[in-house]
Coordinates of N, CA and C and ligand atoms in Angstrom, one line a residue:
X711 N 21.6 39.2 32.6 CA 20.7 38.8 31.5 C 20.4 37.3 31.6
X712 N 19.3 36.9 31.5 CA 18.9 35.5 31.7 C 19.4 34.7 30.2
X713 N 19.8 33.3 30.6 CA 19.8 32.9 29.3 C 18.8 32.1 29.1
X714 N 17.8 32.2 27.8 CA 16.4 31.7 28.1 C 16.4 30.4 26.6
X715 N 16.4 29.6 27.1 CA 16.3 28.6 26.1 C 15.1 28.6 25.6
X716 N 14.6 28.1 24.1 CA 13.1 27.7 23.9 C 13.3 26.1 24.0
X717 N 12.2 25.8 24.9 CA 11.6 24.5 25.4 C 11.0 23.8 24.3
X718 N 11.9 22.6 24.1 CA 11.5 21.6 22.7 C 10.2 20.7 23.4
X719 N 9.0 20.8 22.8 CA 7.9 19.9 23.2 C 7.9 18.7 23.0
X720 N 7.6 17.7 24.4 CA 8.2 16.3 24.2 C 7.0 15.8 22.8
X721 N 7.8 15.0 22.1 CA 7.1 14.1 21.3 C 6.3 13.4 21.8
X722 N 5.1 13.3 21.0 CA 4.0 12.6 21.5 C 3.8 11.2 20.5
X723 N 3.9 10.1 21.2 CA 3.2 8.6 19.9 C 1.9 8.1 20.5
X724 N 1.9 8.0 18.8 CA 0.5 7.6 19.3 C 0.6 5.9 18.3
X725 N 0.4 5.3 19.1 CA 0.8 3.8 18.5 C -0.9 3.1 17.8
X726 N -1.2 2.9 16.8 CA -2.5 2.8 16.0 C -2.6 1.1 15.8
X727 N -3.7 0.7 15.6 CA -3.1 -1.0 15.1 C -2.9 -1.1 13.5
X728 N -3.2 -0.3 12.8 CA -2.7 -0.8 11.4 C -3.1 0.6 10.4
X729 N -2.3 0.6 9.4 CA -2.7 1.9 8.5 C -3.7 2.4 8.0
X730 N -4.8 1.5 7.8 CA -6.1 2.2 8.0 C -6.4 3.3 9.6
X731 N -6.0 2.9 10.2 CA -6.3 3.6 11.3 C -5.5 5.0 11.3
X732 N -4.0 4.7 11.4 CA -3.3 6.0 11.5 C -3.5 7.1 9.8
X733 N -4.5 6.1 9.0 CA -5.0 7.1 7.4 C -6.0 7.9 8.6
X734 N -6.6 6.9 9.1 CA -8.6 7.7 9.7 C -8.0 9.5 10.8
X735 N -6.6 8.6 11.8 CA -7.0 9.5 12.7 C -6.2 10.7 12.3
X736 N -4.6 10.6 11.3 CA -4.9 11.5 10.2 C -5.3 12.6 9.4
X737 N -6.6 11.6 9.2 CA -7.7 12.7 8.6 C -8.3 13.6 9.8
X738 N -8.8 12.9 10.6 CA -9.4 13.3 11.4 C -8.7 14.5 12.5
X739 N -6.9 14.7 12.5 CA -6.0 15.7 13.2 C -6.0 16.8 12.2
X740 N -6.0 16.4 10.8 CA -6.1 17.5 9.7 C -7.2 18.4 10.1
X741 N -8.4 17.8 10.3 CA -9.7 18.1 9.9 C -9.6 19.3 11.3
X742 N -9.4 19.1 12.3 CA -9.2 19.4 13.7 C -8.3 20.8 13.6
X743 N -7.0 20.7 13.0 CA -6.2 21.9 12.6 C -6.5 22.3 11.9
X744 N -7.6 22.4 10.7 CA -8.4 23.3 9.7 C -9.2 23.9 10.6
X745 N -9.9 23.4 10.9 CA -11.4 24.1 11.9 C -10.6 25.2 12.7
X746 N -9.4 24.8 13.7 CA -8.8 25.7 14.6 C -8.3 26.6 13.9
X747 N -7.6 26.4 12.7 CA -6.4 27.7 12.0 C -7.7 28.3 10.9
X748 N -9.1 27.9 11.2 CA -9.7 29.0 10.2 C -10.4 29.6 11.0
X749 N -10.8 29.0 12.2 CA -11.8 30.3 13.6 C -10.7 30.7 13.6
X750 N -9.8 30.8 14.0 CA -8.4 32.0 14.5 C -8.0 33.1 13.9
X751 N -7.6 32.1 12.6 CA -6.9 32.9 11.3 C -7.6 33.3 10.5
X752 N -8.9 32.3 9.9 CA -9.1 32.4 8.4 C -8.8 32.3 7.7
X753 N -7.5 31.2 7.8 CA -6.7 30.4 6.4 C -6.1 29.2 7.5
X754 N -6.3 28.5 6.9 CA -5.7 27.0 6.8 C -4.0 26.3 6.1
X755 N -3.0 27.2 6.5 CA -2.0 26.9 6.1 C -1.0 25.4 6.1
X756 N -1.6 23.9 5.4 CA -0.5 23.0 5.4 C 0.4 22.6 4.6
X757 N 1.4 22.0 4.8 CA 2.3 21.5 4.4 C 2.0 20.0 3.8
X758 N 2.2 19.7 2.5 CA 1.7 18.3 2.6 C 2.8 17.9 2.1
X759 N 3.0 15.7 2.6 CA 3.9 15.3 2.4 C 3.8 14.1 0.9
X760 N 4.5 14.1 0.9 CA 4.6 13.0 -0.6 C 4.9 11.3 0.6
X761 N 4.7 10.2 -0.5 CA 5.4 9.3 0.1 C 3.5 8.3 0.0
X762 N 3.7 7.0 0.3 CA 2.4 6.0 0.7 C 1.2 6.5 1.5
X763 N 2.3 6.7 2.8 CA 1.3 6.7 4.4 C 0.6 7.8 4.0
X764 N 1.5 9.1 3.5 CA -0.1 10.1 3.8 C -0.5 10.1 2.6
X765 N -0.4 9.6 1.6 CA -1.7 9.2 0.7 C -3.2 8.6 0.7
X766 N -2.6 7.5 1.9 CA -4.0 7.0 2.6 C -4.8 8.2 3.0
X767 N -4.1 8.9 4.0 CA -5.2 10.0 4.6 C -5.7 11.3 3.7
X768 N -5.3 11.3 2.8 CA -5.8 12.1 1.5 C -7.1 12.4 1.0
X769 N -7.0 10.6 0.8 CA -8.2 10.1 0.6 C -9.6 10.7 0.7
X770 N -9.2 10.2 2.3 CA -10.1 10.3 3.4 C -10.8 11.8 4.0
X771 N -10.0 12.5 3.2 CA -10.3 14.2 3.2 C -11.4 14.3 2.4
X772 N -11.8 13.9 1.0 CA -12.5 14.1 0.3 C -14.1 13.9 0.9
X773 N -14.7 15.2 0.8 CA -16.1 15.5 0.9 C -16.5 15.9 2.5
X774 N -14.4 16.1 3.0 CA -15.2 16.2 4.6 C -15.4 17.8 4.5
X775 N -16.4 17.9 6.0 CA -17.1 19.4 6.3 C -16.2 20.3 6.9
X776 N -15.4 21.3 5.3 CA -14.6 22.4 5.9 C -14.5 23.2 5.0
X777 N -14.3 24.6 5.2 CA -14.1 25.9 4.3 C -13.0 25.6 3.3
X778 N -13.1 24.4 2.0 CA -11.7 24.5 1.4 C -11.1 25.8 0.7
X779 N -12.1 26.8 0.8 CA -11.8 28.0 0.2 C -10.8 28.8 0.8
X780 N -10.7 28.2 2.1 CA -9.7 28.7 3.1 C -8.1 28.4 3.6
X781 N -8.0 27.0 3.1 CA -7.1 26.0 2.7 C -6.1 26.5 1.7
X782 N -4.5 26.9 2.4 CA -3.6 27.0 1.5 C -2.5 25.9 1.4
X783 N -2.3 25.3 0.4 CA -1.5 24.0 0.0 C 0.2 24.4 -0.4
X784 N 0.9 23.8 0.7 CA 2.5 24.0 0.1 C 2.4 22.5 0.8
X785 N 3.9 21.9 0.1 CA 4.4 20.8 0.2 C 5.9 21.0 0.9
X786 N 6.4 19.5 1.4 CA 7.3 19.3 2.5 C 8.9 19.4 1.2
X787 N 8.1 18.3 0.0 CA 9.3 18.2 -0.9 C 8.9 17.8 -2.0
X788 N 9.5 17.7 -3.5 CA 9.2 17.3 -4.8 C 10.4 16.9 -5.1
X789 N 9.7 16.0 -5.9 CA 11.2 15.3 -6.9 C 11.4 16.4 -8.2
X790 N 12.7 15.9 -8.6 CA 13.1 16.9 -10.2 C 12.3 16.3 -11.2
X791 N 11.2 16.0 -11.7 CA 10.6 15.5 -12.7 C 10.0 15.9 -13.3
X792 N 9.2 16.0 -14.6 CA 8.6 16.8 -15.3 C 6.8 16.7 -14.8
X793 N 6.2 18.1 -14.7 CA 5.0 17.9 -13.6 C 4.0 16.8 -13.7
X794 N 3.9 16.5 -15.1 CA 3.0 15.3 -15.3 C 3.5 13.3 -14.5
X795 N 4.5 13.7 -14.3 CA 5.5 12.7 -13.9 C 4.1 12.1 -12.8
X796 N 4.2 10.7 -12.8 CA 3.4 9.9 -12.0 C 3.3 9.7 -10.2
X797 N 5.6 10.2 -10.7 CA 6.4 10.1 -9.2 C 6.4 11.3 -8.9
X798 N 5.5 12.4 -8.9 CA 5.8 14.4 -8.8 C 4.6 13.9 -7.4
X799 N 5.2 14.4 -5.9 CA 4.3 14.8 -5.3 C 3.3 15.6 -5.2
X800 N 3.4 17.1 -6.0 CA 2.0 17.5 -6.4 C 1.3 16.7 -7.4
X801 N 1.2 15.6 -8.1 CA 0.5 14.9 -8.8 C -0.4 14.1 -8.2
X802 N 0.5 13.6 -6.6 CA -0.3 12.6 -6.4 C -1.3 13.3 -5.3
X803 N -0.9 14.6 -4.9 CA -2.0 15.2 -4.0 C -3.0 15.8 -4.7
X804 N -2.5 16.2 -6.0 CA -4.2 16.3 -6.9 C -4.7 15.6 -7.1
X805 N -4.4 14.4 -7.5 CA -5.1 13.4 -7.4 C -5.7 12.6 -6.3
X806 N -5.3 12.3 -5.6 CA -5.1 11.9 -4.0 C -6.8 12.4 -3.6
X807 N -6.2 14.1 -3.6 CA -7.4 15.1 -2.7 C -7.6 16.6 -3.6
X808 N -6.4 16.8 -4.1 CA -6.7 18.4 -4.1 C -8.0 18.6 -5.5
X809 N -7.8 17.1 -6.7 CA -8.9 17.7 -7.7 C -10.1 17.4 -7.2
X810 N -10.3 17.3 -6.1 CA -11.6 16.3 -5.7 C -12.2 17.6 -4.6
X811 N -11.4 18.7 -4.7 CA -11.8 20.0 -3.3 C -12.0 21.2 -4.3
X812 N -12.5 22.1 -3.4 CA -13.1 23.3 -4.3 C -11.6 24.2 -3.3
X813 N -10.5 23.7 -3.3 CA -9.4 24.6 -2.9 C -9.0 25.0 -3.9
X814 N -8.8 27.1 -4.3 CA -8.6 27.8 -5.1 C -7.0 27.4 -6.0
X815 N -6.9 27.3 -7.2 CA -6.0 26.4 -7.7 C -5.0 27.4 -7.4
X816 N -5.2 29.1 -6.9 CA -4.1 29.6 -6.5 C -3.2 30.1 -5.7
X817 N -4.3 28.9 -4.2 CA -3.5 28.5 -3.2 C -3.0 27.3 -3.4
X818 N -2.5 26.6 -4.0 CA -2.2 25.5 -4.6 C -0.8 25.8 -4.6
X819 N 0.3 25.9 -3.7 CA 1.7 26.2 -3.9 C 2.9 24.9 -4.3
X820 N 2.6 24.1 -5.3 CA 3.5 23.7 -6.0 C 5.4 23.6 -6.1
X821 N 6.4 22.9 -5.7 CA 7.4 23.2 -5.6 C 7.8 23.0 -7.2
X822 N 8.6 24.2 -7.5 CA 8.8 24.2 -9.4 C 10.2 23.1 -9.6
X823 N 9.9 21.6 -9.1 CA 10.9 21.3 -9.6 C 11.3 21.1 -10.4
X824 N 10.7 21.0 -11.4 CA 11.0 20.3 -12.9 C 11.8 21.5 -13.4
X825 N 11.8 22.9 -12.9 CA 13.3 23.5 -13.1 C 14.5 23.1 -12.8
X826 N 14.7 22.2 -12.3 CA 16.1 21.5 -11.4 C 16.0 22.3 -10.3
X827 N 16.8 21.4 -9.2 CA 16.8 21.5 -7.5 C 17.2 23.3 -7.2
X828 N 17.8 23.8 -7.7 CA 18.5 25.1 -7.5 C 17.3 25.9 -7.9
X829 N 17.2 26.0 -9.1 CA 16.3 27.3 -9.1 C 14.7 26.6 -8.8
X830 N 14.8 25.8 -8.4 CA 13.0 26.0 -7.9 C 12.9 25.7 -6.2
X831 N 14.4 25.7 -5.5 CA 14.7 25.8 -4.3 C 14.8 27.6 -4.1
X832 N 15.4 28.4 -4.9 CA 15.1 29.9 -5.0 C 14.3 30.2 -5.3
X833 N 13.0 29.6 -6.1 CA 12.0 30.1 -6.1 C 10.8 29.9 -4.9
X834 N 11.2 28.7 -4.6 CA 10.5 28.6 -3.5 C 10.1 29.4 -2.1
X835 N 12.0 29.4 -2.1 CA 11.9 30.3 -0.9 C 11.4 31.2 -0.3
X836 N 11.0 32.4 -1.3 CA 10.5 33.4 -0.8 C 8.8 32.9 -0.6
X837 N 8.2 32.1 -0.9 CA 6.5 31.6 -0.8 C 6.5 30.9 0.3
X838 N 8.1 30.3 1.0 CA 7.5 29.9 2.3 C 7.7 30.5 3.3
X839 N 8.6 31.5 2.8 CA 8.9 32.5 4.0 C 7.6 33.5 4.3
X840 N 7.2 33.6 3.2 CA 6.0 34.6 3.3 C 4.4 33.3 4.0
X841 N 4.7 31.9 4.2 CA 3.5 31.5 4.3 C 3.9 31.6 6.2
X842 N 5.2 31.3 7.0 CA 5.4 31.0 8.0 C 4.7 31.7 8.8
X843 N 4.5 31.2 10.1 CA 4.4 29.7 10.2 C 3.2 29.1 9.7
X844 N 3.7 28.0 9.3 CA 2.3 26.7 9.1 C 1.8 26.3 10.1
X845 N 0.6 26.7 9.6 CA -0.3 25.8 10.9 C -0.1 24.2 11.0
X846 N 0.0 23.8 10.2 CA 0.4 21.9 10.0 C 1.0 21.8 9.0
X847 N 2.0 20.7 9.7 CA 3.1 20.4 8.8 C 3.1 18.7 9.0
X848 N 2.7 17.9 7.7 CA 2.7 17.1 7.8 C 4.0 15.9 6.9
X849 N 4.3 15.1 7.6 CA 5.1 14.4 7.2 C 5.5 12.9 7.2
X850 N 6.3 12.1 6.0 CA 6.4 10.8 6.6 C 7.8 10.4 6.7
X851 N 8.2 9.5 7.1 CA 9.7 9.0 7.6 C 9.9 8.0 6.6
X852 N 10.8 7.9 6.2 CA 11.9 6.9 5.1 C 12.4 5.6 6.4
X853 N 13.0 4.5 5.8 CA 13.2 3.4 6.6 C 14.6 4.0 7.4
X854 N 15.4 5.2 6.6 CA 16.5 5.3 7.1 C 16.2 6.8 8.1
X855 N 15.1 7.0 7.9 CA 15.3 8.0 8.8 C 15.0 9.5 7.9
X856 N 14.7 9.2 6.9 CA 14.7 10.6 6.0 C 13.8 10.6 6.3
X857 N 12.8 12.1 6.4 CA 11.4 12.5 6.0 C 11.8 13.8 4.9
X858 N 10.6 14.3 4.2 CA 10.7 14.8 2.9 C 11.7 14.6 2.1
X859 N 12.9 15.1 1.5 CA 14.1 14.9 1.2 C 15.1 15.2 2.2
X860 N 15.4 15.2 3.5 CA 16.5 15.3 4.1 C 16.6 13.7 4.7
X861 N 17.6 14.0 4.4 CA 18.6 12.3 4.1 C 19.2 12.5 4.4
X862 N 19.8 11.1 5.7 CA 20.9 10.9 6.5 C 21.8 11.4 5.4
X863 N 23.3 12.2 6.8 CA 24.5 12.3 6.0 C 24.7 13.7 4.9
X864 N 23.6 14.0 4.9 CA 23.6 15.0 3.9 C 23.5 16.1 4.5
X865 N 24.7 17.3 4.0 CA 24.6 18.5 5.1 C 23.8 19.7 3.9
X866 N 23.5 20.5 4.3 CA 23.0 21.4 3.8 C 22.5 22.4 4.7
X867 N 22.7 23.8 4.2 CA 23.2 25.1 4.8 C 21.7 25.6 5.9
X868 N 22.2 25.7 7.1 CA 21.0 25.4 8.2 C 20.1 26.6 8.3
X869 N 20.7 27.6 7.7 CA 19.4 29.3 7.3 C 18.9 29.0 6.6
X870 N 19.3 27.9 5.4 CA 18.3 28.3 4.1 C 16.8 27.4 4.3
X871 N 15.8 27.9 4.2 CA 14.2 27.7 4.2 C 14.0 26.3 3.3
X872 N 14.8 26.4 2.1 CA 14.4 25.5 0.7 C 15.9 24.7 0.4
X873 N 16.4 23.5 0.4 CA 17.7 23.1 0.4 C 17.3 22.2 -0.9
X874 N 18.1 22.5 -2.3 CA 18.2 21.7 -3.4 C 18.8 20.3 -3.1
X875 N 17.9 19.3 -3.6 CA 19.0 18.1 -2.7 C 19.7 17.2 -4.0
X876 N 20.9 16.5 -4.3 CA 21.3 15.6 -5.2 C 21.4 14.7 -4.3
X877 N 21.9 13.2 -5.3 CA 21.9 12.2 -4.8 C 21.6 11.5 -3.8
X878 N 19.8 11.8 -3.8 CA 19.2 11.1 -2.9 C 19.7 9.8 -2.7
X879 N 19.4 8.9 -1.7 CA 19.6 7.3 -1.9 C 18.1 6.9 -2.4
X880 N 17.0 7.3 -1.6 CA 15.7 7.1 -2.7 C 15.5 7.7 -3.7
X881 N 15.2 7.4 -4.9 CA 15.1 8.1 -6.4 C 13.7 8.9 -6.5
X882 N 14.2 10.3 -7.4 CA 15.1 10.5 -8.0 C 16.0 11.0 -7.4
X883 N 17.2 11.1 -7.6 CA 18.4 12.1 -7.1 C 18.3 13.2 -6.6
X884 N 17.5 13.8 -7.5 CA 17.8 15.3 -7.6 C 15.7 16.1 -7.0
X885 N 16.0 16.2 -6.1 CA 14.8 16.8 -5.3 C 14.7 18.4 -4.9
X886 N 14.2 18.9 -3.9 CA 13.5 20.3 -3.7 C 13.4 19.8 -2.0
X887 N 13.9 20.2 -1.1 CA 13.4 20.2 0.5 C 13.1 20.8 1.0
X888 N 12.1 21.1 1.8 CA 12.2 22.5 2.5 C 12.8 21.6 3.8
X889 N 13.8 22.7 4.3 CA 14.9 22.7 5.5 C 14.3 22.2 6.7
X890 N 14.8 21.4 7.5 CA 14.3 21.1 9.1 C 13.5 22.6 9.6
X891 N 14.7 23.6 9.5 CA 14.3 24.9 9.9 C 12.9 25.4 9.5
X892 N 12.3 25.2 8.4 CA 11.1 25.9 7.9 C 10.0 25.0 8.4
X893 N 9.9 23.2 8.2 CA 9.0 22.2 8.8 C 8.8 22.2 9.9
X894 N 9.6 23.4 11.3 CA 9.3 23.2 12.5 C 9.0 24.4 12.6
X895 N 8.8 25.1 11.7 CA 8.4 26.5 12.1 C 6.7 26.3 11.6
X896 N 6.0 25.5 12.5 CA 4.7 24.9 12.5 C 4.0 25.4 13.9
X897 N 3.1 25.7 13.7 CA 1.9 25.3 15.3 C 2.2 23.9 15.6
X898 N 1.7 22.9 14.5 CA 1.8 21.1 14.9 C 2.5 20.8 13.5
X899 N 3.4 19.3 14.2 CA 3.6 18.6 13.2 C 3.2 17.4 13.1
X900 N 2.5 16.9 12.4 CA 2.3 15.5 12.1 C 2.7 14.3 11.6
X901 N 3.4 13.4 11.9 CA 4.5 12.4 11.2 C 3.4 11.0 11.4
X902 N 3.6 10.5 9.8 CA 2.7 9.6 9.6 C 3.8 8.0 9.2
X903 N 3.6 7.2 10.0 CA 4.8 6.2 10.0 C 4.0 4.5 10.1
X904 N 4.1 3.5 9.0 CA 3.7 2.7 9.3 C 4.7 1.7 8.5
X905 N 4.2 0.1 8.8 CA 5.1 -1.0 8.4 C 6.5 -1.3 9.0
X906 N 6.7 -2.6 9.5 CA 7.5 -3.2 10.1 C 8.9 -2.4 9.6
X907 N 8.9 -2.0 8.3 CA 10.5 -1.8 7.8 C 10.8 -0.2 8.0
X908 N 9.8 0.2 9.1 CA 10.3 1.3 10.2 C 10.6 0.6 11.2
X909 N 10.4 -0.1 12.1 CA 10.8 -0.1 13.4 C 12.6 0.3 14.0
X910 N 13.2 0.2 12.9 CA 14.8 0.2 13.1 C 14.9 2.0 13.1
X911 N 14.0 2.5 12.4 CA 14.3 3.6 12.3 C 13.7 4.7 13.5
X912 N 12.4 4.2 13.8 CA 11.8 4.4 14.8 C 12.3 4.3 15.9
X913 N 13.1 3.3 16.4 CA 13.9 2.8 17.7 C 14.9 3.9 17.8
X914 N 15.9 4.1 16.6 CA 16.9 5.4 16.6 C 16.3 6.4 17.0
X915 N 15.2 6.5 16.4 CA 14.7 8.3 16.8 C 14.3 8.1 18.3
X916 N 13.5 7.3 18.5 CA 13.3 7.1 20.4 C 14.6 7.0 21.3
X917 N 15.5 6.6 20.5 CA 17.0 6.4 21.5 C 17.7 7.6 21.3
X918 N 17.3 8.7 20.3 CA 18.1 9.8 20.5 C 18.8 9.8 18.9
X919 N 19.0 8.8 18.4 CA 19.6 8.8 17.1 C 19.4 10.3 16.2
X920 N 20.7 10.7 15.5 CA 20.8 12.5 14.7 C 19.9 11.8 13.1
X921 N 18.6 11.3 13.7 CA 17.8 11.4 12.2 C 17.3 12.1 11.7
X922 N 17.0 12.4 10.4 CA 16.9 13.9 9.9 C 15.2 13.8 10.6
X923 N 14.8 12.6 10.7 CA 13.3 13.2 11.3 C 13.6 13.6 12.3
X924 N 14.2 13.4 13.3 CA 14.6 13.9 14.9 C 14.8 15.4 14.6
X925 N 15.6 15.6 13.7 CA 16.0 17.0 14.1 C 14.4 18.4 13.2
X926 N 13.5 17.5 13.1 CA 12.3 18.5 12.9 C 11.3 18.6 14.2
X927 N 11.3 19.6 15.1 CA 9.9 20.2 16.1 C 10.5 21.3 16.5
X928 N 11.5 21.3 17.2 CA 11.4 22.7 17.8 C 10.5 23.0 19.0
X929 N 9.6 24.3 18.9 CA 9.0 24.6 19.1 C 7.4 24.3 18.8
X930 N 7.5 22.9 18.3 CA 6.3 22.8 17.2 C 5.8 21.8 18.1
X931 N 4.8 21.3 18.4 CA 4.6 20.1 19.1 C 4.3 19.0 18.0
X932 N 5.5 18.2 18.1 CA 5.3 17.1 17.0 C 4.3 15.7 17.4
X933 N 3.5 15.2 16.7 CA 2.5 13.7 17.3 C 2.8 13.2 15.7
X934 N 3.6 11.7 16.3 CA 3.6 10.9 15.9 C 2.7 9.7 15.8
X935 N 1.9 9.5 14.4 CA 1.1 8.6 14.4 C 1.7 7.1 13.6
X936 N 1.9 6.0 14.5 CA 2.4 5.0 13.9 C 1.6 3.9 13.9
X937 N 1.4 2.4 13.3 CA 0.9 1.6 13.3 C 1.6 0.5 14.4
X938 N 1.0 -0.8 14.8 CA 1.9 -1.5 15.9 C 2.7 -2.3 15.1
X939 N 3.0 -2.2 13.5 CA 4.2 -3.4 12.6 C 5.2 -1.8 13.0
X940 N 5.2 -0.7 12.7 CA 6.5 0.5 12.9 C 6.6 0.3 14.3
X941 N 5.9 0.3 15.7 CA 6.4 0.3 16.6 C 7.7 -0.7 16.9
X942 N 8.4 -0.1 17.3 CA 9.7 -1.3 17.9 C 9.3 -2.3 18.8
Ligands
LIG1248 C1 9.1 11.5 -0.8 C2 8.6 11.8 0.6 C3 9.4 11.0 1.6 C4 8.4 10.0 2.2 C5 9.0 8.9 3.0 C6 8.0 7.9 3.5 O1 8.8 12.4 -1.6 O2 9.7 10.5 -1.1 O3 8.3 13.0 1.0 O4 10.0 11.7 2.7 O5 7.4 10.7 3.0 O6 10.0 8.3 2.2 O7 7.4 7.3 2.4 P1 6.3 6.2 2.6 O8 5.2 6.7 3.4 O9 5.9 5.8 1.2 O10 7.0 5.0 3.2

């Protein structure tokens, strides 16, 4: 019997001169995996991330030319906060993009944190198991190397899809992740990285360093878009 390994796709960077840019092109990779995952599919499955960087490219979605009727919305992670909360990353993607699209408010998949990390990590799970795979999975990287809520050091159980997280070191503590496992179970992933107070973290991931962003592709062809202050 053969032993047949699956082939991890080399990481792709793409080095941008400043955060306007890696917002435009972005928008512009988003726009590119809608058009593909709706001639194919007929739905537009992404993952969106919380955090600065992909807020810029949010933006820049607004009024562009695509089926948003076809567009289903799940997120990478949520804080435990109550929904109106300013710091809730579905708040800032309705605001951002999603009130500003004619995307059906009941693809709009929401993580229920504001039940605490456990039960809206069980509730979750079965919505992303049933969305897999995402067509795009988008994401951004912490200085230490976290993207969505997985944080250096922190172990959490490698089958489950949805990992409740405490004691973040970025606030609040108490979050919602979906698992390395479920983020690379993508067609593409998109990692959006800018400002100098990446480069330390960036250099680890290029040297091999166990950062929780390193351990998301798989099978997924991940392209990194950074600015030249994150480049090392
Ligand atoms: C969160 C994010 C988190 C974020 C990174 C980068 O909810 O905090 O999902 O993983 O993407 O911390 O954030 P910035 O782009 O703001 O640096």
């Amino acid at each position: 019997m053969k032993n047949r390994q699956i082939e991890a796709n080399p990481t792709r960077w793409h080095v941008l001169d400043n955060p306007e840019a890696v917002a435009a092109q972005a928008a512009q990779r988003i726009l590119q995996a809608a058009s593909r995952a709706i001639t194919e599919r007929g739905r537009f499955r992404i993952v969106l991330a919380g955090g600065r960087t992909p807020q810029a490219a949010y933006g820049l979605l607004i009024g562009a030319d695509t089926d948003w009727s076809r567009w289903e919305i799940y997120f990478g992670d949520e804080r435990c906060l109550p929904v109106d909360d300013v710091e809730r990353n579905s708040l800032m993607a309705a605001r951002a993009l999603l009130d500003s699209t004619a995307v059906p408010a009941a693809q709009v998949h929401p993580i229920p944190a504001e039940r605490g990390a456990e039960t809206a990590a069980g509730e979750y799970e079965p919505v992303v198991r049933a969305a897999l795979p995402f067509d795009l999975v988008l994401l951004g990287m912490g200085e230490d190397g976290h993207t969505a809520s997985l944080f250096p050091g922190q172990q959490h159980p490698a089958d489950q899809l949805v990992h409740a997280v405490h004691n973040a070191p970025k606030p609040p503590p108490d979050r919602v992740s979906l698992s390395a496992r479920a983020l690379s179970e993508a067609r593409e992933v998109l990692v959006l990285v800018t400002g100098a107070g990446k480069q330390a973290a960036i250099r680890g991931w290029r040297a091999g360093e166990q950062l929780p962003i390193a351990g998301i592709g798989g099978s997924a062809q991940v392209d990194v878009l950074l600015d030249k202050a994150a480049q090392a």
